[in-house]
PDB file of C-alpha atoms in Angstrom:
ATOM      1  CA  UNK S 681       3.431  18.033  12.003  1.00 97.00           C
ATOM      2  CA  UNK S 682       1.154  15.566   9.469  1.00 98.00           C
ATOM      3  CA  UNK S 683       1.226  12.700   7.537  1.00 98.00           C
ATOM      4  CA  UNK S 684      -0.923  11.766   4.843  1.00 98.00           C
ATOM      5  CA  UNK S 685      -0.922   8.118   4.346  1.00 98.00           C
ATOM      6  CA  UNK S 686      -2.208   5.381   1.527  1.00 98.00           C
ATOM      7  CA  UNK S 687      -3.794   1.762   2.177  1.00 97.00           C
ATOM      8  CA  UNK S 688      -2.625  -1.845   0.778  1.00 94.00           C
ATOM      9  CA  UNK S 689      -4.184  -4.388  -1.033  1.00 88.00           C
ATOM     10  CA  UNK S 690      -6.884  -5.837   0.870  1.00 83.00           C
ATOM     11  CA  UNK S 691      -8.824  -2.615   1.555  1.00 84.00           C
ATOM     12  CA  UNK S 692     -10.543  -2.965  -1.874  1.00 91.00           C
ATOM     13  CA  UNK S 693     -14.569  -3.816  -2.043  1.00 92.00           C
ATOM     14  CA  UNK S 694     -17.343  -3.239  -4.333  1.00 95.00           C
ATOM     15  CA  UNK S 695     -18.627  -0.083  -4.448  1.00 96.00           C
ATOM     16  CA  UNK S 696     -15.403   1.570  -3.657  1.00 96.00           C
ATOM     17  CA  UNK S 697     -15.481   4.965  -5.037  1.00 96.00           C
ATOM     18  CA  UNK S 698     -19.158   4.764  -6.885  1.00 97.00           C
ATOM     19  CA  UNK S 699     -20.600   7.614  -3.565  1.00 96.00           C
ATOM     20  CA  UNK S 700     -17.647   9.730  -3.843  1.00 97.00           C
ATOM     21  CA  UNK S 701     -17.679   9.653  -8.451  1.00 97.00           C
ATOM     22  CA  UNK S 702     -21.450  10.472  -7.704  1.00 97.00           C
ATOM     23  CA  UNK S 703     -21.422  13.554  -5.628  1.00 96.00           C
ATOM     24  CA  UNK S 704     -17.633  15.042  -7.192  1.00 97.00           C
ATOM     25  CA  UNK S 705     -16.553  15.910 -10.613  1.00 97.00           C
ATOM     26  CA  UNK S 706     -13.297  15.689  -9.403  1.00 97.00           C
ATOM     27  CA  UNK S 707     -13.761  11.917  -8.497  1.00 98.00           C
ATOM     28  CA  UNK S 708     -15.071  11.478 -11.527  1.00 98.00           C
ATOM     29  CA  UNK S 709     -12.048  13.152 -13.631  1.00 98.00           C
ATOM     30  CA  UNK S 710      -9.599  10.909 -11.818  1.00 98.00           C
ATOM     31  CA  UNK S 711     -11.851   7.577 -12.660  1.00 98.00           C
ATOM     32  CA  UNK S 712     -11.912   8.330 -16.279  1.00 98.00           C
ATOM     33  CA  UNK S 713      -8.304   9.239 -16.234  1.00 98.00           C
ATOM     34  CA  UNK S 714      -7.331   5.973 -14.381  1.00 98.00           C
ATOM     35  CA  UNK S 715     -10.218   3.553 -16.824  1.00 98.00           C
ATOM     36  CA  UNK S 716      -8.289   5.671 -20.251  1.00 98.00           C
ATOM     37  CA  UNK S 717      -4.839   4.799 -19.432  1.00 98.00           C
ATOM     38  CA  UNK S 718      -5.714   1.596 -18.380  1.00 98.00           C
ATOM     39  CA  UNK S 719      -7.546   0.743 -21.571  1.00 97.00           C
ATOM     40  CA  UNK S 720     -10.375  -0.332 -19.433  1.00 96.00           C
ATOM     41  CA  UNK S 721     -13.025   0.717 -17.289  1.00 97.00           C
ATOM     42  CA  UNK S 722     -11.824  -0.211 -14.415  1.00 98.00           C
ATOM     43  CA  UNK S 723     -14.195   2.130 -12.323  1.00 98.00           C
ATOM     44  CA  UNK S 724     -16.945  -0.004 -13.521  1.00 97.00           C
ATOM     45  CA  UNK S 725     -15.622  -2.645 -11.972  1.00 97.00           C
ATOM     46  CA  UNK S 726     -14.870  -1.234  -8.547  1.00 97.00           C
ATOM     47  CA  UNK S 727     -18.610   0.245  -8.538  1.00 96.00           C
ATOM     48  CA  UNK S 728     -20.368  -2.975  -9.842  1.00 96.00           C
ATOM     49  CA  UNK S 729     -17.973  -6.143  -9.871  1.00 94.00           C
ATOM     50  CA  UNK S 730     -17.653  -8.846 -10.249  1.00 96.00           C
ATOM     51  CA  UNK S 731     -15.583  -9.255  -6.876  1.00 94.00           C
ATOM     52  CA  UNK S 732     -13.731 -12.156  -7.667  1.00 91.00           C
ATOM     53  CA  UNK S 733     -12.305  -9.790 -10.948  1.00 93.00           C
ATOM     54  CA  UNK S 734     -11.696  -6.968  -8.537  1.00 94.00           C
ATOM     55  CA  UNK S 735      -9.546  -9.183  -6.384  1.00 90.00           C
ATOM     56  CA  UNK S 736      -7.267  -9.704  -9.147  1.00 89.00           C
ATOM     57  CA  UNK S 737      -4.392  -8.376  -8.165  1.00 90.00           C
ATOM     58  CA  UNK S 738      -3.774  -6.394 -11.561  1.00 92.00           C
ATOM     59  CA  UNK S 739      -7.480  -5.012 -11.269  1.00 94.00           C
ATOM     60  CA  UNK S 740      -7.041  -4.652  -6.960  1.00 93.00           C
ATOM     61  CA  UNK S 741      -3.661  -2.403  -7.209  1.00 95.00           C
ATOM     62  CA  UNK S 742      -4.387   0.481  -9.803  1.00 97.00           C
ATOM     63  CA  UNK S 743      -8.088   0.325  -8.365  1.00 97.00           C
ATOM     64  CA  UNK S 744      -6.725   1.107  -4.334  1.00 97.00           C
ATOM     65  CA  UNK S 745      -4.876   4.145  -5.931  1.00 98.00           C
ATOM     66  CA  UNK S 746      -7.416   5.217  -7.493  1.00 98.00           C
ATOM     67  CA  UNK S 747      -9.602   5.422  -4.480  1.00 98.00           C
ATOM     68  CA  UNK S 748      -7.261   7.141  -2.639  1.00 98.00           C
ATOM     69  CA  UNK S 749      -6.192   9.629  -5.227  1.00 98.00           C
ATOM     70  CA  UNK S 750      -9.630  10.052  -5.834  1.00 98.00           C
ATOM     71  CA  UNK S 751     -10.318  11.413  -2.336  1.00 98.00           C
ATOM     72  CA  UNK S 752      -7.155  13.481  -2.304  1.00 98.00           C
ATOM     73  CA  UNK S 753      -8.480  15.516  -5.477  1.00 97.00           C
ATOM     74  CA  UNK S 754     -11.647  15.641  -3.633  1.00 97.00           C
ATOM     75  CA  UNK S 755     -10.178  17.599  -0.309  1.00 96.00           C
ATOM     76  CA  UNK S 756      -7.996  19.514  -2.627  1.00 95.00           C
ATOM     77  CA  UNK S 757     -10.535  21.182  -5.171  1.00 94.00           C
ATOM     78  CA  UNK S 758     -13.725  21.491  -3.370  1.00 90.00           C
ATOM     79  CA  UNK S 759     -11.844  21.797   0.407  1.00 89.00           C
ATOM     80  CA  UNK S 760      -9.630  24.183  -1.181  1.00 90.00           C
ATOM     81  CA  UNK S 761      -6.288  21.957   0.479  1.00 90.00           C
ATOM     82  CA  UNK S 762      -3.333  21.817  -1.129  1.00 92.00           C
ATOM     83  CA  UNK S 763      -0.860  18.154  -0.079  1.00 94.00           C
ATOM     84  CA  UNK S 764       2.193  20.246   0.367  1.00 94.00           C
ATOM     85  CA  UNK S 765       0.766  23.135   2.611  1.00 96.00           C
ATOM     86  CA  UNK S 766      -1.465  20.338   4.786  1.00 96.00           C
ATOM     87  CA  UNK S 767       1.219  17.254   4.929  1.00 97.00           C
ATOM     88  CA  UNK S 768       4.711  16.932   6.558  1.00 98.00           C
ATOM     89  CA  UNK S 769       5.277  13.793   4.515  1.00 98.00           C
ATOM     90  CA  UNK S 770       3.605  10.901   2.857  1.00 98.00           C
ATOM     91  CA  UNK S 771       3.634   7.244   2.641  1.00 98.00           C
ATOM     92  CA  UNK S 772       2.063   4.291   1.544  1.00 98.00           C
ATOM     93  CA  UNK S 773       1.930   0.675   2.181  1.00 98.00           C
ATOM     94  CA  UNK S 774       3.122  -1.348  -0.254  1.00 97.00           C
ATOM     95  CA  UNK S 775       1.209  -0.524  -3.284  1.00 96.00           C
ATOM     96  CA  UNK S 776       0.203   2.726  -1.175  1.00 98.00           C
ATOM     97  CA  UNK S 777       3.542   3.731  -2.218  1.00 98.00           C
ATOM     98  CA  UNK S 778       2.830   4.563  -5.333  1.00 98.00           C
ATOM     99  CA  UNK S 779      -0.410   6.562  -4.119  1.00 98.00           C
ATOM    100  CA  UNK S 780       2.111   8.847  -1.893  1.00 98.00           C
ATOM    101  CA  UNK S 781       4.159   9.246  -4.716  1.00 98.00           C
ATOM    102  CA  UNK S 782       1.056  10.012  -6.814  1.00 98.00           C
ATOM    103  CA  UNK S 783      -0.230  12.148  -4.083  1.00 98.00           C
ATOM    104  CA  UNK S 784       2.746  14.435  -3.646  1.00 98.00           C
ATOM    105  CA  UNK S 785       3.502  14.780  -7.294  1.00 98.00           C
ATOM    106  CA  UNK S 786       6.133  12.196  -8.000  1.00 98.00           C
ATOM    107  CA  UNK S 787       4.756  10.176 -10.601  1.00 98.00           C
ATOM    108  CA  UNK S 788       1.505  11.347 -12.666  1.00 98.00           C
ATOM    109  CA  UNK S 789      -1.630   9.454 -12.038  1.00 98.00           C
ATOM    110  CA  UNK S 790      -1.561   7.693 -15.971  1.00 98.00           C
ATOM    111  CA  UNK S 791       1.624   6.624 -15.344  1.00 98.00           C
ATOM    112  CA  UNK S 792       1.040   5.852 -11.538  1.00 98.00           C
ATOM    113  CA  UNK S 793      -2.036   3.510 -13.022  1.00 98.00           C
ATOM    114  CA  UNK S 794       0.101   2.113 -15.812  1.00 98.00           C
ATOM    115  CA  UNK S 795       2.814   0.656 -13.337  1.00 98.00           C
ATOM    116  CA  UNK S 796       0.526  -0.751 -10.950  1.00 97.00           C
ATOM    117  CA  UNK S 797      -0.852  -2.335 -13.635  1.00 97.00           C
ATOM    118  CA  UNK S 798       2.441  -4.123 -14.721  1.00 97.00           C
ATOM    119  CA  UNK S 799       3.070  -4.816 -11.342  1.00 97.00           C
ATOM    120  CA  UNK S 800      -0.324  -6.415 -10.220  1.00 94.00           C
ATOM    121  CA  UNK S 801       0.367  -8.588 -13.437  1.00 95.00           C
ATOM    122  CA  UNK S 802       4.308  -9.410 -13.143  1.00 97.00           C
ATOM    123  CA  UNK S 803       3.663 -10.370  -9.707  1.00 94.00           C
ATOM    124  CA  UNK S 804       0.950 -12.868  -9.886  1.00 91.00           C
ATOM    125  CA  UNK S 805       2.916 -14.001 -13.071  1.00 95.00           C
ATOM    126  CA  UNK S 806       6.179 -14.485 -10.840  1.00 96.00           C
ATOM    127  CA  UNK S 807       4.852 -17.501  -9.007  1.00 95.00           C
ATOM    128  CA  UNK S 808       2.917 -20.164 -10.628  1.00 92.00           C
ATOM    129  CA  UNK S 809      -0.431 -20.165  -8.089  1.00 87.00           C
ATOM    130  CA  UNK S 810      -0.062 -22.925  -5.455  1.00 90.00           C
ATOM    131  CA  UNK S 811       3.636 -21.986  -5.463  1.00 96.00           C
ATOM    132  CA  UNK S 812       3.824 -19.503  -2.387  1.00 96.00           C
ATOM    133  CA  UNK S 813       1.705 -18.739   0.174  1.00 96.00           C
ATOM    134  CA  UNK S 814       1.266 -16.047   3.140  1.00 96.00           C
ATOM    135  CA  UNK S 815       0.401 -15.675   6.883  1.00 97.00           C
ATOM    136  CA  UNK S 816      -0.362 -13.229   9.173  1.00 97.00           C
ATOM    137  CA  UNK S 817       1.064 -13.657  12.407  1.00 98.00           C
ATOM    138  CA  UNK S 818      -0.957 -12.526  15.118  1.00 97.00           C
ATOM    139  CA  UNK S 819       0.772 -11.175  18.740  1.00 97.00           C
ATOM    140  CA  UNK S 820       4.206 -11.806  17.534  1.00 96.00           C
ATOM    141  CA  UNK S 821       6.705  -8.990  16.988  1.00 96.00           C
ATOM    142  CA  UNK S 822       9.036  -8.464  14.386  1.00 97.00           C
ATOM    143  CA  UNK S 823      11.602 -10.499  16.508  1.00 97.00           C
ATOM    144  CA  UNK S 824       9.601 -13.559  16.855  1.00 97.00           C
ATOM    145  CA  UNK S 825       8.338 -13.596  13.126  1.00 98.00           C
ATOM    146  CA  UNK S 826      12.111 -14.228  12.148  1.00 98.00           C
ATOM    147  CA  UNK S 827      12.782 -16.513  14.541  1.00 98.00           C
ATOM    148  CA  UNK S 828       9.670 -18.489  13.397  1.00 98.00           C
ATOM    149  CA  UNK S 829      10.427 -18.010   9.521  1.00 98.00           C
ATOM    150  CA  UNK S 830      14.083 -18.959   9.906  1.00 98.00           C
ATOM    151  CA  UNK S 831      12.724 -22.494  11.648  1.00 98.00           C
ATOM    152  CA  UNK S 832      10.765 -23.333   8.656  1.00 98.00           C
ATOM    153  CA  UNK S 833      12.403 -22.497   5.996  1.00 98.00           C
ATOM    154  CA  UNK S 834      14.151 -25.749   5.807  1.00 98.00           C
ATOM    155  CA  UNK S 835      16.520 -24.712   2.650  1.00 97.00           C
ATOM    156  CA  UNK S 836      12.989 -22.973   1.368  1.00 98.00           C
ATOM    157  CA  UNK S 837      12.155 -19.339   0.763  1.00 98.00           C
ATOM    158  CA  UNK S 838      10.173 -18.207   3.924  1.00 98.00           C
ATOM    159  CA  UNK S 839      11.010 -14.404   5.385  1.00 98.00           C
ATOM    160  CA  UNK S 840       9.259 -11.793   7.004  1.00 98.00           C
ATOM    161  CA  UNK S 841       7.015  -9.884   4.502  1.00 98.00           C
ATOM    162  CA  UNK S 842       5.263  -6.969   6.306  1.00 98.00           C
ATOM    163  CA  UNK S 843       6.550  -5.467   9.528  1.00 98.00           C
ATOM    164  CA  UNK S 844       2.834  -3.706  10.231  1.00 98.00           C
ATOM    165  CA  UNK S 845       2.640  -3.178  13.671  1.00 97.00           C
ATOM    166  CA  UNK S 846       3.895  -4.910  17.175  1.00 96.00           C
ATOM    167  CA  UNK S 847       0.931  -7.222  17.246  1.00 96.00           C
ATOM    168  CA  UNK S 848       0.956  -8.166  13.754  1.00 96.00           C
ATOM    169  CA  UNK S 849       3.684  -9.834  11.143  1.00 98.00           C
ATOM    170  CA  UNK S 850       3.024 -11.097   7.553  1.00 98.00           C
ATOM    171  CA  UNK S 851       5.613 -13.976   5.906  1.00 98.00           C
ATOM    172  CA  UNK S 852       5.932 -15.283   2.520  1.00 98.00           C
ATOM    173  CA  UNK S 853       7.494 -17.759   0.385  1.00 98.00           C
ATOM    174  CA  UNK S 854       7.008 -21.167  -0.656  1.00 98.00           C
ATOM    175  CA  UNK S 855       3.623 -22.777   0.740  1.00 97.00           C
ATOM    176  CA  UNK S 856       5.047 -26.073   2.208  1.00 98.00           C
ATOM    177  CA  UNK S 857       7.280 -23.354   4.275  1.00 98.00           C
ATOM    178  CA  UNK S 858       4.781 -21.375   5.079  1.00 98.00           C
ATOM    179  CA  UNK S 859       2.423 -24.169   6.188  1.00 98.00           C
ATOM    180  CA  UNK S 860       5.659 -25.612   8.464  1.00 98.00           C
ATOM    181  CA  UNK S 861       5.626 -21.661   9.516  1.00 98.00           C
ATOM    182  CA  UNK S 862       2.162 -22.024  10.947  1.00 98.00           C
ATOM    183  CA  UNK S 863       2.261 -25.082  12.074  1.00 97.00           C
ATOM    184  CA  UNK S 864       5.256 -24.050  14.974  1.00 98.00           C
ATOM    185  CA  UNK S 865       3.919 -20.069  15.303  1.00 98.00           C
ATOM    186  CA  UNK S 866       2.562 -20.767  18.798  1.00 97.00           C
ATOM    187  CA  UNK S 867       5.337 -23.060  19.780  1.00 96.00           C
ATOM    188  CA  UNK S 868       7.552 -19.533  19.378  1.00 96.00           C
ATOM    189  CA  UNK S 869       5.061 -17.227  21.083  1.00 96.00           C
ATOM    190  CA  UNK S 870       2.483 -16.008  18.218  1.00 97.00           C
ATOM    191  CA  UNK S 871      -1.194 -16.421  19.617  1.00 97.00           C
ATOM    192  CA  UNK S 872      -2.486 -17.238  16.195  1.00 97.00           C
ATOM    193  CA  UNK S 873      -1.159 -17.471  12.369  1.00 98.00           C
ATOM    194  CA  UNK S 874      -3.576 -17.365   9.455  1.00 96.00           C
ATOM    195  CA  UNK S 875      -2.994 -18.528   6.026  1.00 95.00           C
ATOM    196  CA  UNK S 876      -3.829 -15.289   4.051  1.00 93.00           C
ATOM    197  CA  UNK S 877      -6.077 -15.604   1.161  1.00 84.00           C
ATOM    198  CA  UNK S 878      -3.355 -13.918  -1.263  1.00 84.00           C
ATOM    199  CA  UNK S 879      -2.772 -15.249  -5.006  1.00 81.00           C
ATOM    200  CA  UNK S 880       1.532 -14.880  -5.128  1.00 90.00           C
ATOM    201  CA  UNK S 881       4.060 -14.673  -2.280  1.00 96.00           C
ATOM    202  CA  UNK S 882       4.574 -10.789  -1.860  1.00 96.00           C
ATOM    203  CA  UNK S 883       7.505  -9.294  -0.638  1.00 97.00           C
ATOM    204  CA  UNK S 884      10.182 -11.707  -0.735  1.00 98.00           C
ATOM    205  CA  UNK S 885      12.921 -13.382  -2.716  1.00 98.00           C
ATOM    206  CA  UNK S 886      10.595 -15.421  -4.994  1.00 98.00           C
ATOM    207  CA  UNK S 887       9.432 -12.460  -6.705  1.00 98.00           C
ATOM    208  CA  UNK S 888      12.941 -11.499  -8.047  1.00 98.00           C
ATOM    209  CA  UNK S 889      11.076 -11.867 -11.458  1.00 98.00           C
ATOM    210  CA  UNK S 890       8.656  -8.923 -10.993  1.00 97.00           C
ATOM    211  CA  UNK S 891      11.192  -7.091  -9.418  1.00 98.00           C
ATOM    212  CA  UNK S 892      12.957  -7.724 -12.716  1.00 98.00           C
ATOM    213  CA  UNK S 893      10.308  -6.321 -14.864  1.00 98.00           C
ATOM    214  CA  UNK S 894       9.344  -3.093 -12.680  1.00 98.00           C
ATOM    215  CA  UNK S 895      13.471  -2.123 -13.549  1.00 98.00           C
ATOM    216  CA  UNK S 896      12.129  -2.311 -16.645  1.00 98.00           C
ATOM    217  CA  UNK S 897       9.133  -0.622 -16.589  1.00 98.00           C
ATOM    218  CA  UNK S 898      10.486   1.938 -14.554  1.00 98.00           C
ATOM    219  CA  UNK S 899      13.376   3.099 -16.823  1.00 97.00           C
ATOM    220  CA  UNK S 900      11.866   5.735 -18.658  1.00 92.00           C
ATOM    221  CA  UNK S 901       8.920   6.589 -16.515  1.00 97.00           C
ATOM    222  CA  UNK S 902       9.648  10.250 -15.580  1.00 96.00           C
ATOM    223  CA  UNK S 903       9.495  10.534 -11.879  1.00 98.00           C
ATOM    224  CA  UNK S 904       9.596  14.227 -10.124  1.00 98.00           C
ATOM    225  CA  UNK S 905      11.252  14.954  -6.675  1.00 98.00           C
ATOM    226  CA  UNK S 906       8.000  15.079  -4.783  1.00 98.00           C
ATOM    227  CA  UNK S 907       6.074  17.986  -2.797  1.00 98.00           C
ATOM    228  CA  UNK S 908       6.864  16.320   0.354  1.00 98.00           C
ATOM    229  CA  UNK S 909       9.086  13.626   1.610  1.00 98.00           C
ATOM    230  CA  UNK S 910       8.066  10.003   0.910  1.00 98.00           C
ATOM    231  CA  UNK S 911       8.687   7.745   3.990  1.00 98.00           C
ATOM    232  CA  UNK S 912      10.004   4.108   1.416  1.00 98.00           C
ATOM    233  CA  UNK S 913       8.815   0.930   2.461  1.00 98.00           C
ATOM    234  CA  UNK S 914      12.260  -0.452   2.131  1.00 98.00           C
ATOM    235  CA  UNK S 915      14.600   1.804   4.275  1.00 98.00           C
ATOM    236  CA  UNK S 916      11.711   3.656   6.755  1.00 98.00           C
ATOM    237  CA  UNK S 917      13.381   6.572   5.774  1.00 98.00           C
ATOM    238  CA  UNK S 918      12.377   9.899   3.610  1.00 98.00           C
ATOM    239  CA  UNK S 919      12.839   9.625   0.244  1.00 98.00           C
ATOM    240  CA  UNK S 920      13.176  12.867  -2.241  1.00 98.00           C
ATOM    241  CA  UNK S 921      15.988  12.273  -4.771  1.00 98.00           C
ATOM    242  CA  UNK S 922      14.219  10.727  -7.935  1.00 98.00           C
ATOM    243  CA  UNK S 923      16.852   8.419  -8.500  1.00 98.00           C
ATOM    244  CA  UNK S 924      16.213   6.849  -4.913  1.00 98.00           C
ATOM    245  CA  UNK S 925      12.949   6.441  -5.407  1.00 98.00           C
ATOM    246  CA  UNK S 926      13.329   4.427  -8.750  1.00 98.00           C
ATOM    247  CA  UNK S 927      15.827   2.137  -7.139  1.00 98.00           C
ATOM    248  CA  UNK S 928      13.540   2.012  -3.788  1.00 98.00           C
ATOM    249  CA  UNK S 929      10.191   0.948  -5.734  1.00 98.00           C
ATOM    250  CA  UNK S 930      12.626  -1.757  -7.249  1.00 98.00           C
ATOM    251  CA  UNK S 931      13.526  -2.750  -3.972  1.00 98.00           C
ATOM    252  CA  UNK S 932      10.276  -2.668  -2.782  1.00 98.00           C
ATOM    253  CA  UNK S 933       8.887  -5.890  -4.727  1.00 98.00           C
ATOM    254  CA  UNK S 934      11.080  -8.189  -3.097  1.00 98.00           C
ATOM    255  CA  UNK S 935      12.140  -6.378   0.203  1.00 98.00           C
ATOM    256  CA  UNK S 936      10.090  -6.199   3.463  1.00 98.00           C
ATOM    257  CA  UNK S 937       7.317  -3.566   4.168  1.00 98.00           C
ATOM    258  CA  UNK S 938       8.969  -1.836   7.042  1.00 98.00           C
ATOM    259  CA  UNK S 939       5.406  -0.090   7.882  1.00 98.00           C
ATOM    260  CA  UNK S 940       6.202   0.056  11.841  1.00 98.00           C
ATOM    261  CA  UNK S 941       9.506   1.704  11.556  1.00 98.00           C
ATOM    262  CA  UNK S 942       8.343   4.012   9.227  1.00 98.00           C
ATOM    263  CA  UNK S 943       5.132   5.006  11.323  1.00 98.00           C
ATOM    264  CA  UNK S 944       7.707   5.055  14.617  1.00 98.00           C
ATOM    265  CA  UNK S 945      10.344   7.059  12.821  1.00 98.00           C
ATOM    266  CA  UNK S 946       7.898   9.687  11.218  1.00 98.00           C
ATOM    267  CA  UNK S 947       6.022   9.948  15.182  1.00 98.00           C
ATOM    268  CA  UNK S 948       9.630  10.505  16.599  1.00 98.00           C
ATOM    269  CA  UNK S 949      10.433  13.303  13.569  1.00 98.00           C
ATOM    270  CA  UNK S 950       7.496  14.959  14.946  1.00 98.00           C
ATOM    271  CA  UNK S 951       4.154  13.656  13.262  1.00 98.00           C
ATOM    272  CA  UNK S 952       1.153  13.785  15.739  1.00 97.00           C
ATOM    273  CA  UNK S 953      -1.275  13.204  12.737  1.00 98.00           C
ATOM    274  CA  UNK S 954      -1.868  10.991  10.496  1.00 98.00           C
ATOM    275  CA  UNK S 955      -4.312  10.827   7.882  1.00 98.00           C
ATOM    276  CA  UNK S 956      -5.135   7.720   5.818  1.00 98.00           C
ATOM    277  CA  UNK S 957      -6.857   8.680   2.036  1.00 98.00           C
ATOM    278  CA  UNK S 958      -9.280   5.852   0.318  1.00 96.00           C
ATOM    279  CA  UNK S 959      -8.998   3.273   3.534  1.00 94.00           C
ATOM    280  CA  UNK S 960      -9.292   2.126   7.127  1.00 94.00           C
ATOM    281  CA  UNK S 961      -6.642  -0.755   7.377  1.00 94.00           C
ATOM    282  CA  UNK S 962      -3.935   1.376   8.436  1.00 97.00           C
ATOM    283  CA  UNK S 963      -5.750   2.913  11.339  1.00 96.00           C
ATOM    284  CA  UNK S 964      -5.457   0.706  13.728  1.00 95.00           C
ATOM    285  CA  UNK S 965      -1.460  -0.547  12.763  1.00 97.00           C
ATOM    286  CA  UNK S 966      -0.732   3.612  13.413  1.00 98.00           C
ATOM    287  CA  UNK S 967      -2.513   3.760  16.910  1.00 97.00           C
ATOM    288  CA  UNK S 968      -0.942   0.420  18.099  1.00 97.00           C
ATOM    289  CA  UNK S 969       2.679   1.656  16.579  1.00 98.00           C
ATOM    290  CA  UNK S 970       2.223   5.224  17.916  1.00 98.00           C
ATOM    291  CA  UNK S 971      -0.715   5.170  20.453  1.00 97.00           C
ATOM    292  CA  UNK S 972       0.051   9.237  21.355  1.00 97.00           C
ATOM    293  CA  UNK S 973      -0.907   9.911  17.803  1.00 98.00           C
ATOM    294  CA  UNK S 974      -3.839  11.177  15.996  1.00 97.00           C
ATOM    295  CA  UNK S 975      -5.677   9.114  12.893  1.00 97.00           C
ATOM    296  CA  UNK S 976      -8.897   9.838  10.558  1.00 96.00           C
ATOM    297  CA  UNK S 977      -9.673   7.409   7.662  1.00 96.00           C
ATOM    298  CA  UNK S 978     -11.119   9.165   5.376  1.00 96.00           C
ATOM    299  CA  UNK S 979     -13.348   7.511   2.174  1.00 96.00           C
ATOM    300  CA  UNK S 980     -16.771   9.375   2.366  1.00 95.00           C
ATOM    301  CA  UNK S 981     -17.599  13.021   1.368  1.00 95.00           C
ATOM    302  CA  UNK S 982     -18.744  12.936   5.066  1.00 95.00           C
ATOM    303  CA  UNK S 983     -15.075  12.472   5.845  1.00 95.00           C
ATOM    304  CA  UNK S 984     -13.719  14.644   3.201  1.00 95.00           C
ATOM    305  CA  UNK S 985     -15.713  17.643   4.508  1.00 94.00           C
ATOM    306  CA  UNK S 986     -15.348  16.829   8.180  1.00 94.00           C
ATOM    307  CA  UNK S 987     -11.397  16.538   7.681  1.00 94.00           C
ATOM    308  CA  UNK S 988     -11.510  20.027   5.780  1.00 93.00           C
ATOM    309  CA  UNK S 989     -12.739  21.901   8.902  1.00 92.00           C
ATOM    310  CA  UNK S 990     -10.223  20.603  10.493  1.00 91.00           C
ATOM    311  CA  UNK S 991      -7.256  20.912   8.554  1.00 89.00           C
TER     312      UNK S 991
END
């Protein structure tokens, strides 16, 4: 069995998608459709920068999605591959869940781009700059990370945001609490604790205003049953019902990204082959979660051609 997986924020870089667009009309069509949906030249920003503008959450989220879907469309149109024939599940890390839903035909491309723009704006606006923070706890599993977060909270928000793999967990919350957590992390068994260069404390209770915004944004969106089940971040379980998908996308804004559990559950369900589309950050996580699984990161035209030969 095979799963197609989609990266989240942090995988953006100036130049992303440029070579693919030069090589493939299918990729150019994706970037043009996203530009039209957003009413801006996002692809120009992806190709040329400036980097500080691409790094803004409201730009990075649709850019990462567009790049991943472009890779998929090239694979489908030029490689003759149908996702429904070659994938048993899809999943994505945080915003990557939107890419996964788009890939599986649950939400159309233009709508996905607009939703991610709203999501990025809302997440940025939810907490004033400087009041929130996130930190990566390296060499810490979920149990250790939860203990660190609980000890550091002192009445403020300090929560596990991303359970990425057995050796890397991200916490999120009030800046002072996150700084306390960094200070005590080694005492609780973590090897290192690093403040992350993010503009807001994602996936914690401080994001409730953004969750409210997404509830409003998703209310009138047409969501179809996906071609293959989507493993949801919030539940680490497959979902196909459109109403449930809508609810989980709202809960995802404040909820923990249960990536480790999702990959483990897919592996236990029989997935031996994970294909990451549009980036590379998930491959290492998958190998640490399921060492016996095979993982391919597909970004370039050469990657796509190589994958098409083995699918």
